[in-house]
Amino acid sequence: MDKYIIDGGEKLYGKIEIQSAKNTVLPLLAASVLTDEPVKIRGVPMINDVENMLRILTEVGCKIRRQKDCALIDSSGAASHEIPTRLTKELRSSVFMLGSVLTRFRRAKISYPGGCDIGLRPIDLHLSGLKRLGVKIVEKDGYIHCEADRLVGAEILLDFPSVGATENIILAAVKAEGITVIRNAAKEPEIVDLQRFLNVMGAKVRGAGGGTVVIEGVKRLHGLEYTPIGDRIEAGTHLIAAASCGGEIETNGVPSENIAALLHKLRENGCKIYTKNDRIILISDGRLKSVNLVETMPFPGFPTDLQAQYSALCCTAKGATLVVENLFETRYRYAAELKRMGADITIRGRTAFIQGVEKLHGACVTASDLRGGAALVVAALKAEGQSTVMDLSHVDRGYADFEGKLRRLGAKIRRIRV
Ligand code: EPZ
């Protein structure tokens, strides 16, 4: 497993082009099964989660071509309603395929995606929503068998504004008979992008981003070419790294409103931030003061996917920070590794109490999940001395050319292939 060698202490300067959002590209790839006409998605990042989703599409019978950073999907030959088990284990978000495979074939079979490194991650809201659309679901031997002679529009209320459940239900409703209304829907920008994508295909989806999504079923969807929105979590990760290390960076490709909650905190920490359209400029002297409290919330609250990286920043901010992780049960596995670097973190359940220290020192640390791995990189860039970050398979799931982008900002980071 590859590792990073990072010599900390460098300030970061320069501009970064942000990749297309992983958490948009994945549902868009699932949606490409909804038409038998060619689909071209531009700016598709070379990351493992996307490669696994492309493998799933291939196994259901789609023809995939990669042209530089574009993905071309021809689903005319799609024939299998079974989503491959080994890939479902690899990629939890394969569960989005349920909605689009059901729309295409009126049946679907998927193994239970199960939990992962950050929590149980049940899919009860996905399944109850699909049932409301007329899907019969039998869970047997670890598989979920879905059948629907007809998909009929319905009123659905989500107990929790689940991103995946909102997306899955939209994908199952776009060609259902009649109107579907999803209340307490997730408001993430990725949902708005999925709505835009589907409407270009000829669907009738409205209200995404506002909490109530209305889908009027249509008969046919056609192919398209599309460029997804930028990855707000990638942008946020680099902005946090620059805030912590000090310097001046500019991200391009993510509008500030998509990470407003983070920018608000970074300003409170003492950073200067200027924004214009899809450009965000951050200036920091690297000597931050802590904010008292950060609570992760569904959008537009502070994103759970930036909690780990921001907690790493808090380790050397002046003062104490209370971090509350409201979305996932075990999203602090990185904390023990930060303590090896000298961080003063106390974890109690979903809460982390972080007492800022003068400095972190380099250490050999191991990533255990995607955003936790990014947090270890943020800490190592700030720490005094050399760090080794082991098991890059996690960051490789969500960050394309992570070390290249950081190196171009002046970071002393190199990948050792082992
Ligand atoms: C999406 O996961 C993202 N993944 C996650 O990003 C992100 O952390 C999460 O949304 C929250 O923003 C993709 O988009 C591919 P949820 P998802 O359903 O859809 C509970 C990353 O690092 N829940 O909004 O799985 C669940 O247990 C990843 O890029 C149910 O109880 O998230 C969790 O506590 C990590 N029942 C909460 O809702 C359900 O049926 C949020 O989950 C579904 C979810």
Coordinates of C-alpha atoms and ligand atoms in Angstrom, one line a residue:
M1 CA 0.0 0.0 0.0
D2 CA 1.4 3.4 -1.1
K3 CA 2.4 6.0 1.5
Y4 CA 3.2 9.7 1.6
I5 CA 6.4 11.2 3.0
I6 CA 5.7 14.7 4.1
D7 CA 8.1 17.3 5.3
G8 CA 5.9 19.7 7.2
G9 CA 6.2 23.5 7.9
E10 CA 5.9 24.8 4.3
K11 CA 3.4 27.6 3.6
L12 CA 1.1 27.0 0.6
Y13 CA 0.8 29.4 -2.4
G14 CA -0.9 29.2 -5.7
K15 CA -4.0 28.3 -7.7
I16 CA -5.9 24.9 -7.8
E17 CA -8.4 23.7 -10.4
I18 CA -11.0 21.7 -8.6
Q19 CA -12.0 18.3 -9.9
S20 CA -15.7 17.4 -10.7
A21 CA -17.4 16.4 -7.5
K22 CA -17.1 12.7 -6.6
N23 CA -20.4 12.8 -4.9
T24 CA -22.1 14.2 -8.0
V25 CA -20.3 12.0 -10.6
L26 CA -21.4 8.8 -8.8
P27 CA -25.1 9.4 -9.0
L28 CA -24.8 10.8 -12.6
L29 CA -23.1 7.6 -13.7
A30 CA -25.9 5.6 -12.1
A31 CA -28.4 7.9 -13.9
S32 CA -26.8 7.1 -17.3
V33 CA -28.5 3.7 -17.2
L34 CA -31.9 5.6 -17.5
T35 CA -31.4 6.0 -21.3
D36 CA -30.1 3.8 -24.1
E37 CA -28.6 6.8 -25.9
P38 CA -25.0 7.8 -25.4
V39 CA -24.0 9.8 -22.3
K40 CA -20.8 11.9 -22.0
I41 CA -19.7 13.2 -18.6
R42 CA -16.8 15.6 -18.7
G43 CA -14.2 16.2 -16.0
V44 CA -14.7 12.8 -14.4
P45 CA -11.9 12.5 -11.8
M46 CA -9.5 9.5 -12.0
I47 CA -10.4 8.2 -8.5
N48 CA -11.1 4.7 -7.3
D49 CA -14.8 5.3 -6.4
V50 CA -15.5 6.4 -9.9
E51 CA -13.5 3.5 -11.4
N52 CA -15.6 1.1 -9.3
M53 CA -18.8 2.7 -10.4
L54 CA -17.7 2.4 -14.0
R55 CA -17.0 -1.4 -13.4
I56 CA -20.5 -1.8 -12.0
L57 CA -21.9 -0.2 -15.2
T58 CA -19.8 -2.5 -17.3
E59 CA -21.1 -5.5 -15.3
V60 CA -24.8 -4.6 -15.9
G61 CA -23.9 -4.4 -19.6
C62 CA -23.0 -0.8 -20.4
K63 CA -20.1 0.0 -22.7
I64 CA -17.7 2.4 -21.1
R65 CA -15.0 4.5 -22.8
R66 CA -12.6 6.8 -21.0
Q67 CA -11.4 9.7 -23.2
K68 CA -8.9 11.8 -21.1
D69 CA -11.0 13.1 -18.3
C70 CA -14.4 12.3 -19.9
A71 CA -16.5 9.1 -19.5
L72 CA -18.6 7.9 -22.3
I73 CA -21.4 5.5 -21.4
D74 CA -23.5 3.6 -23.8
S75 CA -26.2 1.8 -21.9
S76 CA -28.1 0.4 -25.0
G77 CA -26.7 -3.1 -24.2
A78 CA -27.5 -3.0 -20.5
A79 CA -29.2 -6.3 -19.6
S80 CA -28.5 -7.3 -16.1
H81 CA -30.5 -6.1 -13.1
E82 CA -27.9 -7.6 -10.7
I83 CA -25.5 -5.2 -9.1
P84 CA -22.2 -7.2 -8.5
T85 CA -21.6 -8.1 -4.9
R86 CA -17.9 -7.6 -4.7
L87 CA -18.2 -4.1 -6.1
T88 CA -21.1 -3.2 -3.7
K89 CA -18.7 -4.1 -0.9
E90 CA -16.1 -1.8 -2.4
L91 CA -18.4 1.0 -3.1
R92 CA -21.3 1.8 -0.8
S93 CA -22.7 4.4 -3.2
S94 CA -23.4 1.6 -5.6
V95 CA -26.7 1.6 -3.7
F96 CA -27.7 4.5 -6.0
M97 CA -27.9 2.0 -8.8
L98 CA -31.1 0.5 -7.2
G99 CA -33.2 3.4 -8.4
S100 CA -32.0 3.6 -11.9
V101 CA -31.8 -0.2 -12.5
L102 CA -35.4 -0.5 -11.2
T103 CA -36.5 2.2 -13.6
R104 CA -34.7 0.4 -16.5
F105 CA -35.6 -3.2 -15.7
R106 CA -38.4 -3.0 -13.1
R107 CA -36.3 -5.3 -10.9
A108 CA -32.9 -5.1 -9.2
K109 CA -30.8 -7.3 -6.9
I110 CA -28.0 -5.9 -4.7
S111 CA -26.1 -7.3 -1.8
Y112 CA -26.5 -5.4 1.5
P113 CA -23.9 -2.6 1.2
G114 CA -23.3 -2.9 5.0
G115 CA -21.5 -0.4 7.2
C116 CA -18.1 1.1 6.6
D117 CA -15.3 2.9 8.4
I118 CA -17.5 5.8 9.5
G119 CA -20.6 4.2 10.7
L120 CA -23.5 1.7 10.2
R121 CA -24.9 3.6 7.2
P122 CA -28.2 1.8 7.0
I123 CA -30.4 2.1 3.8
D124 CA -33.8 1.9 5.5
L125 CA -34.8 5.3 4.1
H126 CA -33.9 4.2 0.6
L127 CA -35.9 1.1 0.8
S128 CA -39.0 2.7 2.5
G129 CA -39.0 5.4 -0.3
L130 CA -38.8 2.8 -3.0
K131 CA -41.7 0.8 -1.4
R132 CA -43.8 3.9 -1.5
L133 CA -43.3 3.9 -5.3
G134 CA -44.7 0.4 -5.5
V135 CA -41.4 -1.6 -5.3
K136 CA -41.7 -5.0 -3.6
I137 CA -38.6 -5.7 -1.6
V138 CA -37.5 -9.0 -0.1
E139 CA -34.3 -9.1 1.9
K140 CA -32.9 -12.6 1.9
D141 CA -29.4 -14.2 2.4
G142 CA -27.7 -10.8 2.5
Y143 CA -29.3 -9.7 -0.8
I144 CA -32.0 -7.2 -1.4
H145 CA -34.4 -8.4 -4.2
C146 CA -36.6 -5.6 -5.7
E147 CA -39.5 -6.0 -8.1
A148 CA -42.0 -3.5 -9.5
D149 CA -44.6 -4.3 -12.2
R150 CA -45.3 -0.6 -12.2
L151 CA -43.5 2.4 -10.6
V152 CA -46.2 4.8 -9.4
G153 CA -45.6 8.4 -8.1
A154 CA -46.2 8.9 -4.4
E155 CA -45.8 11.3 -1.5
I156 CA -42.6 10.4 0.5
L157 CA -41.4 12.0 3.7
L158 CA -37.8 11.2 4.7
D159 CA -37.3 10.9 8.5
F160 CA -33.8 12.3 7.8
P161 CA -32.6 14.3 4.8
S162 CA -30.5 11.5 3.5
V163 CA -28.4 12.4 0.4
G164 CA -28.4 8.8 -1.0
A165 CA -32.0 8.1 -0.3
T166 CA -33.1 11.4 -2.0
E167 CA -31.0 10.5 -5.0
N168 CA -32.2 6.9 -5.2
I169 CA -35.9 7.9 -5.0
I170 CA -35.4 10.6 -7.7
L171 CA -33.8 8.0 -10.0
A172 CA -36.7 5.6 -9.4
A173 CA -39.4 8.3 -9.9
V174 CA -38.2 10.0 -13.1
K175 CA -40.1 7.6 -15.3
A176 CA -42.8 6.5 -12.8
E177 CA -46.5 7.1 -13.5
G178 CA -47.6 10.4 -12.1
I179 CA -46.1 12.8 -9.6
T180 CA -43.7 12.0 -6.7
V181 CA -43.1 14.5 -3.9
I182 CA -40.1 14.0 -1.6
R183 CA -40.4 16.0 1.6
N184 CA -37.5 16.6 4.0
A185 CA -35.2 15.8 1.0
A186 CA -31.5 16.5 1.2
K187 CA -30.5 20.0 0.0
E188 CA -26.9 19.3 -1.0
P189 CA -25.6 20.9 -4.2
E190 CA -25.0 17.4 -5.6
I191 CA -28.8 16.9 -5.5
V192 CA -29.3 20.1 -7.5
D193 CA -26.7 18.9 -10.0
L194 CA -28.5 15.6 -10.4
Q195 CA -31.8 17.4 -11.0
R196 CA -30.1 19.6 -13.7
F197 CA -28.5 16.5 -15.3
L198 CA -31.9 14.6 -15.4
N199 CA -33.8 17.6 -16.8
V200 CA -31.3 17.9 -19.6
M201 CA -32.1 14.2 -20.3
G202 CA -35.8 15.2 -20.6
A203 CA -36.9 14.5 -17.0
K204 CA -39.2 16.8 -15.1
V205 CA -37.6 17.4 -11.6
R206 CA -37.9 20.5 -9.6
G207 CA -37.3 21.9 -6.1
A208 CA -33.9 20.3 -5.5
G209 CA -31.9 22.3 -3.0
G210 CA -35.0 23.5 -1.3
G211 CA -36.0 20.5 0.8
T212 CA -39.0 19.4 -1.2
V213 CA -38.4 17.7 -4.6
V214 CA -41.2 17.2 -7.1
I215 CA -40.7 14.7 -9.9
E216 CA -43.3 14.3 -12.8
G217 CA -42.7 10.9 -14.5
V218 CA -41.9 11.1 -18.2
K219 CA -41.9 8.3 -20.8
R220 CA -38.4 8.7 -22.2
L221 CA -35.0 10.1 -21.4
H222 CA -32.4 10.9 -23.9
G223 CA -28.6 11.0 -24.0
L224 CA -26.5 14.1 -23.2
E225 CA -23.1 15.7 -22.7
Y226 CA -22.6 17.2 -19.2
T227 CA -20.1 18.8 -17.0
P228 CA -20.8 18.3 -13.3
I229 CA -20.2 20.9 -10.5
G230 CA -16.8 21.1 -8.8
D231 CA -16.0 19.1 -5.7
R232 CA -16.7 21.3 -2.7
I233 CA -15.0 18.8 -0.4
E234 CA -11.8 18.8 -2.4
A235 CA -11.8 22.6 -2.4
G236 CA -12.6 22.7 1.3
T237 CA -9.7 20.2 2.0
H238 CA -7.2 22.4 0.3
L239 CA -8.5 25.6 1.8
I240 CA -8.2 24.0 5.3
A241 CA -4.7 22.9 4.5
A242 CA -3.7 26.5 3.5
A243 CA -5.5 28.0 6.5
S244 CA -3.6 25.8 8.8
C245 CA -0.1 26.0 7.1
G246 CA -0.4 29.7 6.3
G247 CA 0.0 31.2 2.8
E248 CA -2.4 32.3 0.0
I249 CA -4.3 30.0 -2.3
E250 CA -7.1 30.3 -4.8
T251 CA -9.5 27.5 -5.7
N252 CA -11.4 27.6 -9.0
G253 CA -14.5 25.6 -9.8
V254 CA -16.6 25.7 -6.6
P255 CA -18.9 28.6 -5.8
S256 CA -18.4 30.0 -2.2
E257 CA -22.1 29.3 -1.4
N258 CA -21.4 25.5 -1.7
I259 CA -19.0 25.6 1.3
A260 CA -20.3 28.8 3.1
A261 CA -20.3 27.1 6.5
L262 CA -16.6 26.2 6.2
L263 CA -15.7 29.7 5.0
H264 CA -17.6 31.2 7.9
K265 CA -15.5 29.1 10.4
L266 CA -12.2 29.9 8.6
R267 CA -12.9 33.6 8.8
E268 CA -13.6 33.2 12.6
N269 CA -10.3 31.4 12.8
G270 CA -8.6 34.6 11.4
C271 CA -8.3 33.8 7.7
K272 CA -9.0 36.5 5.1
I273 CA -11.3 35.1 2.4
Y274 CA -12.4 36.8 -0.9
T275 CA -14.8 35.1 -3.3
K276 CA -16.0 35.9 -6.8
N277 CA -18.2 33.5 -8.8
D278 CA -16.4 30.1 -8.7
R279 CA -13.2 31.5 -7.2
I280 CA -12.2 31.4 -3.6
I281 CA -9.1 33.2 -2.3
L282 CA -7.8 32.4 1.2
I283 CA -5.0 34.2 3.0
S284 CA -3.7 33.0 6.3
D285 CA -0.6 33.7 8.5
G286 CA -0.8 30.1 9.9
R287 CA -1.4 31.4 13.4
L288 CA -5.1 30.7 13.9
K289 CA -7.4 31.2 16.8
S290 CA -9.9 28.5 17.7
V291 CA -13.6 28.8 17.3
N292 CA -15.5 27.4 20.3
L293 CA -17.9 25.0 18.5
V294 CA -18.3 23.2 15.2
E295 CA -21.3 20.9 14.6
T296 CA -21.7 18.9 11.4
M297 CA -25.2 19.2 9.9
P298 CA -26.9 18.4 6.6
F299 CA -26.4 21.1 3.9
P300 CA -26.2 24.1 4.3
G301 CA -24.7 23.3 7.7
F302 CA -21.0 22.4 8.3
P303 CA -20.3 19.4 6.1
T304 CA -19.5 16.1 7.8
D305 CA -17.0 15.4 5.0
L306 CA -14.9 18.3 6.2
Q307 CA -15.0 17.5 9.9
A308 CA -11.8 15.4 10.0
Q309 CA -9.8 17.9 8.0
Y310 CA -11.1 20.9 10.0
S311 CA -10.4 19.0 13.3
A312 CA -6.8 18.6 12.2
L313 CA -6.6 22.4 11.8
C314 CA -8.0 22.9 15.3
C315 CA -5.1 20.9 16.8
T316 CA -2.8 23.9 16.4
A317 CA -5.3 26.7 16.6
K318 CA -4.9 28.9 19.7
G319 CA -7.6 27.8 22.3
A320 CA -10.1 25.0 22.5
T321 CA -12.6 23.7 20.0
L322 CA -15.6 21.4 20.6
V323 CA -16.4 19.3 17.5
V324 CA -19.8 17.5 17.3
E325 CA -20.3 14.9 14.5
N326 CA -24.0 14.6 14.1
L327 CA -24.2 12.5 11.0
F328 CA -22.0 9.4 11.5
E329 CA -21.3 7.3 14.5
T330 CA -17.5 6.7 14.2
R331 CA -16.0 9.5 12.2
Y332 CA -13.1 10.1 14.7
R333 CA -10.8 7.2 13.8
Y334 CA -8.2 9.7 12.7
A335 CA -7.9 11.2 16.2
A336 CA -5.7 8.5 17.7
E337 CA -3.3 9.1 14.8
L338 CA -3.2 12.8 15.3
K339 CA -2.4 12.2 19.0
R340 CA 0.7 10.4 17.8
M341 CA 1.7 13.8 16.3
G342 CA 1.2 15.5 19.6
A343 CA -2.4 16.6 19.3
D344 CA -4.5 17.1 22.4
I345 CA -7.9 15.5 21.5
T346 CA -10.4 13.9 23.8
I347 CA -13.2 11.9 22.1
R348 CA -16.5 11.1 23.9
G349 CA -19.0 9.5 21.5
R350 CA -19.8 12.0 18.8
T351 CA -17.9 14.8 20.4
A352 CA -14.2 15.7 20.2
F353 CA -12.7 18.2 22.6
I354 CA -9.5 19.7 20.9
Q355 CA -7.1 21.8 23.0
G356 CA -4.8 23.7 20.6
V357 CA -1.1 23.0 21.0
E358 CA 1.9 25.1 20.0
K359 CA 3.0 22.6 17.3
L360 CA 2.6 19.0 16.1
H361 CA 5.6 16.9 15.4
G362 CA 6.1 14.5 12.5
A363 CA 5.1 10.8 13.0
C364 CA 4.2 7.6 11.1
V365 CA 0.4 7.5 10.9
T366 CA -2.1 5.3 9.2
A367 CA -5.3 6.4 7.4
S368 CA -8.5 4.4 8.0
D369 CA -11.0 6.2 5.9
L370 CA -11.1 8.7 3.0
R371 CA -11.6 12.0 4.9
G372 CA -9.6 10.8 7.9
G373 CA -6.7 10.2 5.6
A374 CA -7.0 13.7 4.2
A375 CA -7.0 15.0 7.8
L376 CA -3.7 13.2 8.5
V377 CA -2.2 14.9 5.4
V378 CA -3.4 18.3 6.6
A379 CA -1.8 17.7 10.0
A380 CA 1.5 16.4 8.5
L381 CA 1.8 19.5 6.2
K382 CA 1.6 21.6 9.4
A383 CA 3.7 19.5 11.7
E384 CA 7.4 20.1 12.4
G385 CA 9.6 17.4 10.9
Q386 CA 8.8 14.5 8.6
S387 CA 5.7 12.4 8.7
T388 CA 4.7 9.2 6.9
V389 CA 1.0 8.7 6.0
M390 CA 0.4 5.0 5.4
D391 CA -2.4 3.3 3.3
L392 CA -3.3 5.8 0.6
S393 CA -6.0 3.5 -0.7
H394 CA -8.4 5.6 1.2
V395 CA -7.5 9.1 -0.1
D396 CA -7.2 7.6 -3.6
R397 CA -10.9 6.9 -3.4
G398 CA -11.8 10.6 -3.5
Y399 CA -8.8 12.8 -4.4
A400 CA -7.3 12.8 -7.9
D401 CA -3.6 13.7 -7.9
F402 CA -3.8 14.9 -4.3
E403 CA 0.0 15.0 -3.8
G404 CA 0.5 16.7 -7.2
K405 CA -1.9 19.5 -6.4
L406 CA -0.3 20.0 -3.0
R407 CA 3.2 19.9 -4.4
R408 CA 2.3 22.6 -6.9
L409 CA 1.3 24.7 -3.9
G410 CA 4.7 24.3 -2.4
A411 CA 4.1 21.3 -0.1
K412 CA 7.0 18.9 0.4
I413 CA 5.1 15.7 -0.2
R414 CA 6.0 12.6 -2.2
R415 CA 4.3 9.3 -2.8
I416 CA 6.2 6.0 -2.2
R417 CA 4.7 3.1 -4.1
V418 CA 5.0 0.0 -1.9
Ligands
EPZ1 C1 -23.4 10.9 1.1 O1 -23.5 9.6 1.8 C2 -22.0 11.1 0.7 N1 -21.6 10.1 -0.2 C3 -21.1 11.1 2.0 O2 -19.8 11.4 1.5 C4 -21.6 12.2 2.9 O3 -20.8 12.1 4.1 C5 -23.1 12.0 3.2 O4 -23.8 11.9 2.0 C6 -23.6 13.1 4.1 O5 -23.4 14.3 3.5 C7 -22.0 10.2 -1.5 O6 -22.7 11.1 -1.9 C8 -21.4 9.1 -2.4 P1 -26.7 10.0 4.0 P2 -24.9 8.9 2.1 O7 -27.6 9.0 3.5 O8 -25.9 9.2 1.1 C9 -28.3 8.0 7.9 C10 -17.5 11.1 1.4 O9 -16.6 11.2 2.2 N2 -29.2 7.2 7.0 O10 -27.0 11.5 3.9 O11 -24.6 7.5 2.5 C11 -26.9 7.6 7.9 O12 -26.7 6.5 8.8 C12 -18.8 10.4 1.7 O13 -17.4 11.5 0.2 C13 -30.1 6.4 7.6 O14 -30.3 6.3 8.8 O15 -25.3 9.8 3.4 C14 -26.2 8.8 8.3 O16 -26.2 8.9 9.7 C15 -18.8 9.8 3.1 N3 -30.9 5.6 6.7 C16 -27.0 10.0 7.8 O17 -28.3 9.4 7.5 C17 -30.7 5.6 5.4 O18 -31.5 4.9 4.7 C18 -26.5 10.6 6.5 O19 -26.4 9.7 5.6 C19 -29.7 6.5 4.8 C20 -29.0 7.3 5.7

